[in-house]
Short mmCIF file of C-alpha atoms in Angstrom, two decimals:
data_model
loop_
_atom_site.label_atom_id
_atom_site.label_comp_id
_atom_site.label_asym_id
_atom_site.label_seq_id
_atom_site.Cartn_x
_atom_site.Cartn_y
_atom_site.Cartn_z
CA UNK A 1 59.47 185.89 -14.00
CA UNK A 2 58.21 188.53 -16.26
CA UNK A 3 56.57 187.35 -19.61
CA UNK A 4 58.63 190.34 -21.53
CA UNK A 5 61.84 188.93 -19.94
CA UNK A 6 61.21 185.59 -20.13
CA UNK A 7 60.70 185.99 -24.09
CA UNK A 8 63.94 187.85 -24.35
CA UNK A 9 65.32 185.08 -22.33
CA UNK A 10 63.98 182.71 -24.24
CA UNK A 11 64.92 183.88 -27.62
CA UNK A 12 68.71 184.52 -26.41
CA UNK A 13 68.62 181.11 -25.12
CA UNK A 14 68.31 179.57 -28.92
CA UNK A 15 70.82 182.01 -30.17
CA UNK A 16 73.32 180.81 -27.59
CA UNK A 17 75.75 179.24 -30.09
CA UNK A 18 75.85 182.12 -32.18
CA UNK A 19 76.49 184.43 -29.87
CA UNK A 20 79.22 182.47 -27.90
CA UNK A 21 80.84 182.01 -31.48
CA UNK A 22 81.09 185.72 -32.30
CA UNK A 23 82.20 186.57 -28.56
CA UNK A 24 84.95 183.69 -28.76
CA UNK A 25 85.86 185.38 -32.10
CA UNK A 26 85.25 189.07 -30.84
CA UNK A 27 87.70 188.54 -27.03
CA UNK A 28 90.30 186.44 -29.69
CA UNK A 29 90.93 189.82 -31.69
CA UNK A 30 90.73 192.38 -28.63
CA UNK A 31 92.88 190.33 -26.22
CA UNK A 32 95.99 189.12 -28.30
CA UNK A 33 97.51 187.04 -25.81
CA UNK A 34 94.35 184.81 -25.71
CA UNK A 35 95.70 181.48 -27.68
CA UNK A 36 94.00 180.76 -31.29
CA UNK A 37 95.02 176.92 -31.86
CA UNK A 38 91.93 174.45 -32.51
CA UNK A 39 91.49 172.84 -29.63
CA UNK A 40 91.96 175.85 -27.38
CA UNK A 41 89.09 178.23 -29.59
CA UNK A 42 86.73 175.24 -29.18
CA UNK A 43 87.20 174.90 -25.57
CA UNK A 44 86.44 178.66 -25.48
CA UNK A 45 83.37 178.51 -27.52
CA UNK A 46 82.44 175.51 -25.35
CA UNK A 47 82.69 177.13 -22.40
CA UNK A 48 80.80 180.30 -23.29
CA UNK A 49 77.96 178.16 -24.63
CA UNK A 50 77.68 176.66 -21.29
CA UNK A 51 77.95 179.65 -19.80
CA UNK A 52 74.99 181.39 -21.60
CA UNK A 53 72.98 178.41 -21.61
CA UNK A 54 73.11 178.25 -17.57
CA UNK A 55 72.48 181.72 -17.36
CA UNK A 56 69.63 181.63 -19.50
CA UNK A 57 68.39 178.50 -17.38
CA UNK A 58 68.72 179.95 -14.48
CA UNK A 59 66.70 183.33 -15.35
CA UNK A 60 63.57 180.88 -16.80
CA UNK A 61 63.73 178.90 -13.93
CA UNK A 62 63.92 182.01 -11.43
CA UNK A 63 66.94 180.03 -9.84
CA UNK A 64 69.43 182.19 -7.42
CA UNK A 65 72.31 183.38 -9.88
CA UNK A 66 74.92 183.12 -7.38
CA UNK A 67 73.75 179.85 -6.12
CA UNK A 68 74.21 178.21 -9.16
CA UNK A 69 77.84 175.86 -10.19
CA UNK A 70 79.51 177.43 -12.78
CA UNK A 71 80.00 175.17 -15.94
CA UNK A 72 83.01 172.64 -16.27
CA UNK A 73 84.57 173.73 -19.31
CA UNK A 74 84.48 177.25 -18.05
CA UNK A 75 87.04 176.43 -15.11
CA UNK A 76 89.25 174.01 -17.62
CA UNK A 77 89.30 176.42 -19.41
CA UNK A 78 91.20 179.08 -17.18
CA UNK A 79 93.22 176.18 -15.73
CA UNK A 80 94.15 175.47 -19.13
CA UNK A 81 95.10 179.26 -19.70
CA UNK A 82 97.47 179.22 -16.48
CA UNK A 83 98.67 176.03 -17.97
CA UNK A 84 99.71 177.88 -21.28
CA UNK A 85 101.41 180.22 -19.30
CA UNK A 86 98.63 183.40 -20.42
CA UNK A 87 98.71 186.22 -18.48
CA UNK A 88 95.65 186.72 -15.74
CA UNK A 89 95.44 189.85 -16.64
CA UNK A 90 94.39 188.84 -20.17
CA UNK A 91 91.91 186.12 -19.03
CA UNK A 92 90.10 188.92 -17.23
CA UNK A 93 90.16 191.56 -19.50
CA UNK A 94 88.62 188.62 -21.76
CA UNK A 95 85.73 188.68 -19.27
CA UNK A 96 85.45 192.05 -18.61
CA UNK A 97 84.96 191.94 -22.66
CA UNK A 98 82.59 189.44 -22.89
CA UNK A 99 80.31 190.58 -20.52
CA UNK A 100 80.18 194.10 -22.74
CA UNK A 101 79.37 192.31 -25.87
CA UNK A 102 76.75 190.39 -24.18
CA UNK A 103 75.13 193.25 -22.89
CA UNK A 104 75.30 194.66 -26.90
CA UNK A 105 73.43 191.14 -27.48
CA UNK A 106 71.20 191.60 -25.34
CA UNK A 107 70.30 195.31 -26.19
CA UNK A 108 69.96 194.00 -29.65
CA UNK A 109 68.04 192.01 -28.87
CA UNK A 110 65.53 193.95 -27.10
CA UNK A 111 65.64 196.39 -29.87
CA UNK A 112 64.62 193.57 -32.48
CA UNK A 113 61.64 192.63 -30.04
CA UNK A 114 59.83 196.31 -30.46
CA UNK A 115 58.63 196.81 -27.03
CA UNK A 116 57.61 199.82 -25.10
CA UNK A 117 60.02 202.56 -23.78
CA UNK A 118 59.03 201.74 -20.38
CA UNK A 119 58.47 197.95 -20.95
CA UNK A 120 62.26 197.74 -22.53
CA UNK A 121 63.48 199.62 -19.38
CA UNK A 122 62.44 197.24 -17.32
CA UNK A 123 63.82 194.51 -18.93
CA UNK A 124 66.96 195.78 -19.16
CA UNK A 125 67.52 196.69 -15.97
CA UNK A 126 66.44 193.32 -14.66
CA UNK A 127 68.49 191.36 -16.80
CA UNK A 128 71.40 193.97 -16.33
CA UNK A 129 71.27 193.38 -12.50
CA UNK A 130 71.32 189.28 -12.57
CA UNK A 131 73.79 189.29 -15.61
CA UNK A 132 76.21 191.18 -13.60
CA UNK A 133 75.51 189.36 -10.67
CA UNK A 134 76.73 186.23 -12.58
CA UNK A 135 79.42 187.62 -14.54
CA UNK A 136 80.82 188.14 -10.98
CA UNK A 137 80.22 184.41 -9.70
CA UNK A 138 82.26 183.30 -13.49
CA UNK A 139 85.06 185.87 -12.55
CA UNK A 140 85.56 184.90 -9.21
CA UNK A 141 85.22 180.69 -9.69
CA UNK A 142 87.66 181.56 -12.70
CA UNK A 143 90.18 183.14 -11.13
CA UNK A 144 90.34 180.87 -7.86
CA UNK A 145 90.62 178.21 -10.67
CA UNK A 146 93.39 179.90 -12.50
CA UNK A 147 95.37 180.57 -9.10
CA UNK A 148 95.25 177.16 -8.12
CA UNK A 149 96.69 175.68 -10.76
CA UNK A 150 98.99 178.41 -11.76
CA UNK A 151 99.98 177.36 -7.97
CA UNK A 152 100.21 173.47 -8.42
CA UNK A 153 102.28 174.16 -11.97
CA UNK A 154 104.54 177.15 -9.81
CA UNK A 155 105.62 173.91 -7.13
CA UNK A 156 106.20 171.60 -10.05
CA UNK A 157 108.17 173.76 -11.98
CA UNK A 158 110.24 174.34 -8.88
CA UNK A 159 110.47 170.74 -8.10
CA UNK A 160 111.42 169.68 -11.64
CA UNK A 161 113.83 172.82 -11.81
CA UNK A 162 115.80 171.76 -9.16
CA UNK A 163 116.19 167.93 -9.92
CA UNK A 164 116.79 169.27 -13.61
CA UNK A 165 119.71 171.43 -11.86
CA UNK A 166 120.41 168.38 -9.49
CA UNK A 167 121.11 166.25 -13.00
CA UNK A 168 123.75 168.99 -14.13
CA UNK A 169 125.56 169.30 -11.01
CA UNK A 170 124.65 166.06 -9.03
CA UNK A 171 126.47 162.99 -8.92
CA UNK A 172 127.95 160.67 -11.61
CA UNK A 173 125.20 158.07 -11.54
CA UNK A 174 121.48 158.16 -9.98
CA UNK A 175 118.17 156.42 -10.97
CA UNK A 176 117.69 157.52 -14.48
CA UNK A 177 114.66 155.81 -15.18
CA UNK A 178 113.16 157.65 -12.21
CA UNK A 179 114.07 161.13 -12.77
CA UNK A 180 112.86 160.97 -16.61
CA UNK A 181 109.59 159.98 -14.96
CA UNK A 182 109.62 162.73 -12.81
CA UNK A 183 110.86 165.46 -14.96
CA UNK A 184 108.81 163.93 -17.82
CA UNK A 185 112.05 163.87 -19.90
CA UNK A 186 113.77 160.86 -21.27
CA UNK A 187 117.21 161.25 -19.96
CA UNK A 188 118.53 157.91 -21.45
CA UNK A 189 117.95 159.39 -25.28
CA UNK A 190 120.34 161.83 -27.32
CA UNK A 191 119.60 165.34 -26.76
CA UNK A 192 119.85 168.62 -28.46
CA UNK A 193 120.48 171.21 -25.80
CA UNK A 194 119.66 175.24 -26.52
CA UNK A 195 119.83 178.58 -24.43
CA UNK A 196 116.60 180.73 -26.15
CA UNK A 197 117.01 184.59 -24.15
CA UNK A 198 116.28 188.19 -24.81
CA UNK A 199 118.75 190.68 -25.33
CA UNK A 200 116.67 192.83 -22.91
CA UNK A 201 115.77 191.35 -19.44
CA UNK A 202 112.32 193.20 -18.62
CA UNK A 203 109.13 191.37 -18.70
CA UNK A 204 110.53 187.76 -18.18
CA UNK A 205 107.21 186.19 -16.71
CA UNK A 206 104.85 188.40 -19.28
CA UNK A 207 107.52 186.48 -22.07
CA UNK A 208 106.78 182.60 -20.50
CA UNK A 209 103.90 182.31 -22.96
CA UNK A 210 105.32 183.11 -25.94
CA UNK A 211 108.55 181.57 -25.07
CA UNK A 212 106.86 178.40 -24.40
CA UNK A 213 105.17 177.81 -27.94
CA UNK A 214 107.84 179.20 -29.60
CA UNK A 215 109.79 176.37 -28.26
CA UNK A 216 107.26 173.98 -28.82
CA UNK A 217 106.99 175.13 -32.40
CA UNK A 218 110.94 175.39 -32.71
CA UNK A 219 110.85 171.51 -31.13
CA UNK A 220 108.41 170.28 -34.29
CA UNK A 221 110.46 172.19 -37.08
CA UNK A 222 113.55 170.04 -35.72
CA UNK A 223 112.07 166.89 -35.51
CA UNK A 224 112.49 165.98 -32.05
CA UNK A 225 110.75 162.49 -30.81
CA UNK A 226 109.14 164.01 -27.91
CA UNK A 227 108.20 166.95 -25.53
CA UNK A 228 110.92 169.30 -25.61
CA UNK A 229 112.34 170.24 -21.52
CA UNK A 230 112.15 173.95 -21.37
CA UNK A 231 113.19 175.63 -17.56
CA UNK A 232 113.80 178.65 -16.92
CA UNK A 233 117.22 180.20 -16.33
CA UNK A 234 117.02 183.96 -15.10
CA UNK A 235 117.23 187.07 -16.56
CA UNK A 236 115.34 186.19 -19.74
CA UNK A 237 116.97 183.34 -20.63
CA UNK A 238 115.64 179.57 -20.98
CA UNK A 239 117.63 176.44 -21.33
CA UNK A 240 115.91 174.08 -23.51
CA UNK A 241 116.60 169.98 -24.53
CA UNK A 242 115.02 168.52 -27.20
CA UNK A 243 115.03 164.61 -27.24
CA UNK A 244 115.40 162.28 -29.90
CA UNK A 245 115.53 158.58 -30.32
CA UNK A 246 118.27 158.40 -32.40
CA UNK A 247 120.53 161.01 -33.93
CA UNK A 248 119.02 163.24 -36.73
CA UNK A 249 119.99 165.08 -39.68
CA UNK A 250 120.77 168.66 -39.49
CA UNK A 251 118.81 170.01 -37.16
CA UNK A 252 120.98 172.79 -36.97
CA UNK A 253 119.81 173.93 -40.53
CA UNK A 254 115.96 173.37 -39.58
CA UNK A 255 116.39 175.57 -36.59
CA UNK A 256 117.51 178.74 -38.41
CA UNK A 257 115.73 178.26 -41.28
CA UNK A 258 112.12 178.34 -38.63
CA UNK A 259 113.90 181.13 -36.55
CA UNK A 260 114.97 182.90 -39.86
CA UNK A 261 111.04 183.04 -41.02
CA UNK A 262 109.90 184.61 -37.14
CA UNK A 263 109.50 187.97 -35.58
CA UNK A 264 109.86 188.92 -31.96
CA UNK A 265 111.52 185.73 -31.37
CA UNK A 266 114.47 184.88 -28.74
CA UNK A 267 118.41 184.69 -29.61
CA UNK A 268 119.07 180.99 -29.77
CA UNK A 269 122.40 179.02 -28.49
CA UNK A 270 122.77 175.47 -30.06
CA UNK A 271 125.22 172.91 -28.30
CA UNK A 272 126.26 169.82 -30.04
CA UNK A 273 124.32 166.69 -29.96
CA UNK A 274 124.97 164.22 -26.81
CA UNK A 275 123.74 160.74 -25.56
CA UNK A 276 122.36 159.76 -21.88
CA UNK A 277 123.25 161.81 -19.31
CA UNK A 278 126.76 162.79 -20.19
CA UNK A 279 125.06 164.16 -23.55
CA UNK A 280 122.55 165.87 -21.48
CA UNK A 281 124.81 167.56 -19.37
CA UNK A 282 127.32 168.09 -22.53
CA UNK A 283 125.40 169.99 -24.64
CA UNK A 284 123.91 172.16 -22.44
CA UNK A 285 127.39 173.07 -21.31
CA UNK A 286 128.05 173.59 -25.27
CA UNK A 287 124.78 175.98 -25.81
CA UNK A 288 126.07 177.90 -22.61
CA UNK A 289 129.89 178.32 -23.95
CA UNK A 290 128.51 178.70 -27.56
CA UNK A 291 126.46 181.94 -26.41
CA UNK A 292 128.98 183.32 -24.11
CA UNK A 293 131.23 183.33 -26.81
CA UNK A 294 128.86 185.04 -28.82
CA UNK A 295 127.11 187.41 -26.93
CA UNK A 296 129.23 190.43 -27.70
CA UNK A 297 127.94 190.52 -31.55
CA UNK A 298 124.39 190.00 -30.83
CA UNK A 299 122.56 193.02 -29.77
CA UNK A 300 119.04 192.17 -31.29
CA UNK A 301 116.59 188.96 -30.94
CA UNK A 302 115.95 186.12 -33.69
CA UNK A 303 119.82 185.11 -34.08
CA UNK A 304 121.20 181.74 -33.83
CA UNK A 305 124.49 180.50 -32.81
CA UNK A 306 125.61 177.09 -32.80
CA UNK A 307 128.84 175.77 -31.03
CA UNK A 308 129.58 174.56 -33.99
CA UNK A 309 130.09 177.36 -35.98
CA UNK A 310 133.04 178.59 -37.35
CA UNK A 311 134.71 181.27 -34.82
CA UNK A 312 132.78 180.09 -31.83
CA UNK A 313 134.12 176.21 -32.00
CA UNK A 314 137.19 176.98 -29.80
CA UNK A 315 135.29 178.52 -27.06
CA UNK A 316 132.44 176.10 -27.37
CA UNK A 317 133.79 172.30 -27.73
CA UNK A 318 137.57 172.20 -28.21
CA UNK A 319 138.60 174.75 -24.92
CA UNK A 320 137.69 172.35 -22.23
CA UNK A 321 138.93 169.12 -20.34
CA UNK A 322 139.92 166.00 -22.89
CA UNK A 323 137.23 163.80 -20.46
CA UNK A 324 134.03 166.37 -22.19
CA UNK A 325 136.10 166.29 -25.88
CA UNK A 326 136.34 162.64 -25.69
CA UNK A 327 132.22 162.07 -24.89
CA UNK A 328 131.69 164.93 -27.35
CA UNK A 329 133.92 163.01 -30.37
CA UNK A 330 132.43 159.15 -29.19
CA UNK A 331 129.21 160.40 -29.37
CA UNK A 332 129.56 162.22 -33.16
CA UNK A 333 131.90 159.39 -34.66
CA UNK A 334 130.24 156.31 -32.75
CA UNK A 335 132.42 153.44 -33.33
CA UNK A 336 134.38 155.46 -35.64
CA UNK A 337 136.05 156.89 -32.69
CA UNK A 338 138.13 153.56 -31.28
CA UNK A 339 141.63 153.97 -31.32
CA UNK A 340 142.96 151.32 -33.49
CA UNK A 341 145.04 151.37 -36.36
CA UNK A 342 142.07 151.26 -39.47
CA UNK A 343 139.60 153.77 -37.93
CA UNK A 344 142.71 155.90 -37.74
CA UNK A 345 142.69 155.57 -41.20
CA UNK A 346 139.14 155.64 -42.11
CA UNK A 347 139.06 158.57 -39.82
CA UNK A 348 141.70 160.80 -41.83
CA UNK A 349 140.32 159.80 -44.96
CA UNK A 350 136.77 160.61 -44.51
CA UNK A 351 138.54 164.18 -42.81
CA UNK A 352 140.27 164.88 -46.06
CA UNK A 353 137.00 163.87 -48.23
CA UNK A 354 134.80 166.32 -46.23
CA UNK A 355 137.64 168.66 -46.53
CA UNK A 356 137.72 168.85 -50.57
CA UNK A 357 134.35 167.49 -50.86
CA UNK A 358 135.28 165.15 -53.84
CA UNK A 359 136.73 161.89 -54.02
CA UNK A 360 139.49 162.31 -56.85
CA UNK A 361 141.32 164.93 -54.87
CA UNK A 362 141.63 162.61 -51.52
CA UNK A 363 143.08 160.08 -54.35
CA UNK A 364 145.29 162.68 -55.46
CA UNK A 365 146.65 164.20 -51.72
CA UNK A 366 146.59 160.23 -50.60
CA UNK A 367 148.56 158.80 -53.55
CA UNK A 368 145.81 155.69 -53.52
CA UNK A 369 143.01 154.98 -56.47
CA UNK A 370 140.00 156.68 -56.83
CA UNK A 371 138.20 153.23 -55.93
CA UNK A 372 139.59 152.51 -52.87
CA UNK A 373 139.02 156.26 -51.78
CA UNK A 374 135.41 155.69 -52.57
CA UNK A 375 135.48 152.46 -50.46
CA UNK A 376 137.44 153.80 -47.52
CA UNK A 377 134.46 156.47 -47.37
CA UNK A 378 132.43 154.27 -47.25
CA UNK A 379 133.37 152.17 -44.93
CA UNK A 380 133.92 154.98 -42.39
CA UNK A 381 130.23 156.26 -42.83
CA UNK A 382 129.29 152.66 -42.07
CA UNK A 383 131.48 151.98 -39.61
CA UNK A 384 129.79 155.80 -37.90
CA UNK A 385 126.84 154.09 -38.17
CA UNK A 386 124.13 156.72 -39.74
CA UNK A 387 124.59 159.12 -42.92
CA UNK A 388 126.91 162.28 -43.07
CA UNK A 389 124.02 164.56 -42.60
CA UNK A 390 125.49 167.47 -39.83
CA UNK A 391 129.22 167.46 -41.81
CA UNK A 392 130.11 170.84 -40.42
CA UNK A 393 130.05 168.48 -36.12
CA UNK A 394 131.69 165.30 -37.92
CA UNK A 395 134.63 167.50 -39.89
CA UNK A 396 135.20 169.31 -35.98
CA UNK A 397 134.90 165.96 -34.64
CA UNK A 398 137.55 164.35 -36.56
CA UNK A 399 139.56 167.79 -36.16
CA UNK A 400 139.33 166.99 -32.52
CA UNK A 401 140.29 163.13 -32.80
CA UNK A 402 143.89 164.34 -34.87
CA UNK A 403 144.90 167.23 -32.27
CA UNK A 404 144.28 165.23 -29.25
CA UNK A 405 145.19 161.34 -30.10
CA UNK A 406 143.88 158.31 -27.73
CA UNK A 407 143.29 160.90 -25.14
CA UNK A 408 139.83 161.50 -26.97
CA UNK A 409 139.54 158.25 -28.58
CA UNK A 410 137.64 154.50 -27.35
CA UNK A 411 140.09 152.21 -26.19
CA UNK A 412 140.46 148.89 -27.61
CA UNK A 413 139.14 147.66 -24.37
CA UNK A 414 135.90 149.68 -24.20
#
């Protein structure tokens, strides 16, 4: 190799870190869609030190450019981009990028070197030539890795779609232990089920991304246990489950509070909260009635629904066979929901007290002391079994339990 080049070489070489750093930093703020989480900006800067330090390598050592294995962490890190859902249009563009800014680099640092006119020409155009040369080798081994996982995750998705689908309209009972494991969902926890779309159908697939941490995100502000289930359901629409050990607070309040403080997000469609299978399947049928039965006052993104709202209740939870009202009230009022003679009671008492919100005044409609109104509630939040925390499900719950009788309620026998 040439002395002059081999210098230059040299001296880039050292300054790899640096100049990986400020490319990272440089592709992150010209290509948007490029994520900018921790571990994902390492894995970037890792990769593009790599990169330049075989390059460099390679030129000192007069090795073959496009003989040469491209680093590890460069070929994560594409499969790790198809994995996010990014666009390979912006992973290229990213190179495309990067291979202009380390031509600046190297420019500048031919200029800081003071050679000859004729001396600098030469250098340039050599390392211009094998640059490329590589920059094509990177492009190529990172796209064949981004295609073949984008296909591996494209036949998973399909698979899990479709015994996702098979668990909504399949049979009553099936291995549930095994499809959790397969769909990497636990189907034997409560759920939270949602429907996230766009008013606006175009650019579904150029939307997966962002969908996909928004969701994510969404799945943290509401405290859910694990890995929220996210498939996708046409048109710009998602349906969404997000799993929780036991039943939590309001979740409903958390989710519009972290929509409420977003831009360019999705419309989101809430169901009530449901346990197992039957919960699975229940809310999601909930979310789906829920926006249906608000989809004619939404015309713009970021709103949320909930079917329990006032106004879309009827359409949502109380408008469908007693069999679905009774798993919806069981799994809201727990053992508060047997049919015998004292949860009847407890029941209409703790109805009245979340009515008027004050114990004196159920004393007052009930005719009984103030004490034994306390009591009575009480008892009935104990005998629920967790605190009054989503009121606005228990008070439509107990609604439901008064229209409709033992036809929604446990029986004694159960």
């Amino acid at each position: 190799m040439d002395s002059d080049v081999a210098r230059i070489v040299a001296r880039l070489d050292e300054q790899a870190a640096a100049i990986s750093d400020a490319l990272c930093a440089a592709a992150q703020e010209d290509v948007p869609e490029l994520p900018r989480d921790a571990r994902m900006s390492e894995l970037m800067r890792a990769a593009m030190r790599d990169q330049f330090h075989t390059i460099f390598r390679a030129l000192l050592q007069d090795i073959d450019v496009t003989r040469i294995a491209v680093p590890a962490t460069h070929t994560e890190y594409a499969r790790t981009l198809a994995r996010r859902g990014i666009p390979i249009k912006s992973m290229m563009r990213a190179h495309r990028l990067g291979q202009r800014r380390l031509g600046e680099a190297v420019f500048a640092e031919l200029q800081a070197a003071g050679m000859a006119p004729e001396t600098q020409s030469t250098v340039v155009e050599t390392l211009a030539r094998t640059l490329s040369k590589y920059v094509d080798v990177l492009s190529q081994q990172a796209l064949a890795a981004y295609q073949g996982e984008h296909e591996r995750l494209t036949a998973r998705h399909i698979a899990t779609e479709t015994q996702i689908r098979g668990v909504l309209d399949g049979p009553e009972s099936f291995d549930v232990e095994a499809v959790s494991a397969a769909i990497n969902y636990p189907l034997s926890w409560e759920h939270l089920a949602l429907i996230v779309w766009f008013p606006h159908v175009a650019a579904e697939h150029d939307r997966l991304a962002s969908v996909w941490e928004f969701v994510r995100a969404l799945a943290v502000a509401a405290d859910a246990t694990a890995r929220p289930l996210l498939v996708g359901a046409g048109r710009a629409a998602w349906w969404v489950w997000l799993p929780y050990r036991s039943v939590p607070g309001d979740v409903i309040m958390n989710i519009r509070e972290f929509v409420r403080l977003r831009t360019d997000v999705p419309n989101v469609a809430i169901g009530a909260m449901g346990c197992g299978v039957e919960g699975f399947r229940r809310s999601h049928r909930q979310a789906e009635r829920a926006r249906k039965a608000a989809e004619g006052r939404i015309g713009q993104p970021s709103e949320v629904v909930a079917a329990t709202d006032a106004g879309i209740v009827s359409a949502a939870l109380l408008d469908v066979d007693l069999e679905e009202i009774r798993g919806w009230v069981t799994d809201v009022l727990g053992p508060l929901a047997s049919d015998t003679d004292d949860d009847a009671r407890l029941r209409e008492i703790l109805r009245i007290y979340l009515h008027f919100g004050r114990p004196f005044r159920v004393a007052e409609e009930l005719h009984v002391p103030l004490e034994a109104v306390r009591d009575d509630v009480q008892r009935a939040v104990a005998r629920r079994g967790r605190p009054i925390e989503d009121k606005r499900g228990v008070e439509l719950a107990l609604r439901a339990a008064q229209r409709y009788g033992a036809a929604v309620l446990k029986p004694l026998h159960d």
